[in-house]
XYZ file of C-alpha atoms in Angstrom:
139
model
C -14.616 13.619 3.597
C -13.463 12.706 0.384
C -9.882 12.908 -0.820
C -7.829 15.703 -2.241
C -7.180 16.865 -5.282
C -4.953 19.452 -6.913
C -7.015 21.960 -9.261
C -4.537 24.079 -11.507
C -6.947 26.968 -9.688
C -4.469 26.107 -6.855
C -0.873 27.601 -8.655
C 0.667 30.572 -6.712
C 3.438 30.061 -9.927
C 6.349 28.943 -9.275
C 7.135 24.798 -9.391
C 8.700 24.229 -6.158
C 5.804 25.842 -4.123
C 3.214 23.875 -6.580
C 5.413 20.849 -6.325
C 5.169 21.398 -2.305
C 1.717 22.143 -2.225
C 0.695 18.763 -3.853
C 2.652 16.303 -1.591
C 0.829 17.875 1.159
C -1.980 16.904 -0.086
C -0.587 13.429 -1.361
C 0.137 13.489 3.246
C -3.023 14.805 4.574
C -5.003 12.061 1.230
C -2.331 8.876 2.965
C -3.607 9.620 6.554
C -7.105 9.587 5.666
C -5.914 6.583 3.773
C -4.724 4.724 6.777
C -7.264 6.190 9.387
C -9.992 4.529 7.110
C -7.960 1.590 6.651
C -8.209 1.784 10.518
C -4.894 0.751 10.942
C -2.904 0.932 14.747
C -2.420 4.558 16.337
C 1.721 3.751 15.414
C 1.024 3.787 11.613
C -1.056 6.808 11.918
C 1.106 8.964 13.886
C 3.923 7.546 11.049
C 1.690 9.795 8.657
C 0.799 12.371 11.356
C 4.734 12.726 11.553
C 5.985 12.506 7.800
C 2.847 15.217 7.162
C 4.021 17.752 9.780
C 7.925 17.277 9.138
C 7.012 18.025 5.242
C 4.978 20.823 6.572
C 7.946 22.388 8.882
C 9.957 22.379 5.490
C 7.651 23.728 3.033
C 7.365 26.433 5.590
C 10.626 27.202 6.121
C 10.727 27.806 1.745
C 8.104 29.651 1.159
C 8.601 32.110 3.765
C 12.175 32.478 2.391
C 10.254 33.000 -0.797
C 7.797 35.241 0.272
C 11.189 36.842 2.129
C 13.203 37.234 -0.638
C 9.574 39.221 -2.367
C 9.747 41.695 0.983
C 5.867 40.498 0.909
C 4.252 42.852 3.406
C 1.674 40.511 4.973
C 4.816 37.377 5.849
C 4.885 37.990 9.933
C 1.031 37.314 9.996
C 1.926 34.546 7.506
C 4.497 32.682 9.756
C 1.783 33.279 12.633
C -0.802 31.452 10.379
C 2.021 27.956 9.949
C 3.237 28.649 13.592
C -0.334 27.916 14.941
C -1.177 25.253 12.954
C 1.995 23.177 14.319
C 0.166 24.014 17.691
C -3.281 22.250 16.867
C -1.253 19.715 15.078
C -0.045 19.024 18.533
C -3.461 19.003 20.138
C -4.919 17.018 17.810
C -1.886 14.472 18.112
C -3.095 14.489 22.039
C -6.249 13.757 21.262
C -5.922 10.694 18.958
C -4.169 9.599 21.646
C -6.658 9.788 23.549
C -9.085 8.424 21.069
C -8.172 6.975 18.344
C -11.328 6.741 16.625
C -12.752 9.952 17.084
C -9.146 11.814 16.792
C -8.532 10.399 13.478
C -11.574 11.421 11.973
C -10.580 14.959 13.167
C -7.104 15.373 12.036
C -8.106 14.535 8.621
C -11.131 16.454 8.380
C -9.302 19.452 10.760
C -6.112 18.774 7.885
C -8.082 18.564 4.718
C -9.851 21.799 5.451
C -7.130 23.239 6.210
C -4.720 22.550 3.787
C -7.625 24.198 1.457
C -8.718 27.167 3.357
C -4.731 28.168 3.118
C -3.309 27.445 -0.513
C -6.993 28.489 -1.834
C -7.441 31.544 0.323
C -3.551 32.209 1.745
C -1.673 31.191 -0.717
C -3.257 33.290 -3.176
C -2.696 36.626 -1.854
C 0.764 36.757 -2.493
C 0.223 35.231 -5.882
C -0.124 38.514 -7.598
C 3.262 40.065 -5.962
C 5.393 37.056 -6.853
C 4.109 37.108 -10.678
C 5.578 41.037 -10.532
C 8.649 40.146 -8.606
C 9.722 37.334 -10.486
C 7.496 37.472 -13.611
C 8.970 34.788 -16.154
C 11.954 33.502 -13.350
C 8.155 32.719 -11.501
C 8.331 29.367 -12.343
C 11.359 27.977 -11.539
């Protein structure tokens, strides 16, 4: 799978959330890099932990923002975030059992999930976000 690249169509209109998304893309790309270079399982594990720690930070910030604008689908959005954590834990376990196969699966899954989530789920709140925050949306 190709490296992930930020495009303007991924913007939700809030600089901090867009910056988080860019950082998440970068961390998924870093995972791809260490897997491609056949780095040690410890290195791959560290990158995955860094990615998930940042994802936790981002999910909390995003969910707070969605609470602020009274996003009607917040519970579902939080559930999707929670499911990702469970899926990554399962992928990490598979990786420990078979690093060669597990690492490719991890990157493919995370790349696909992140792109679908930003372009699909996150775009669902964009209009409400811009409506509620208006010109302040870029802060």
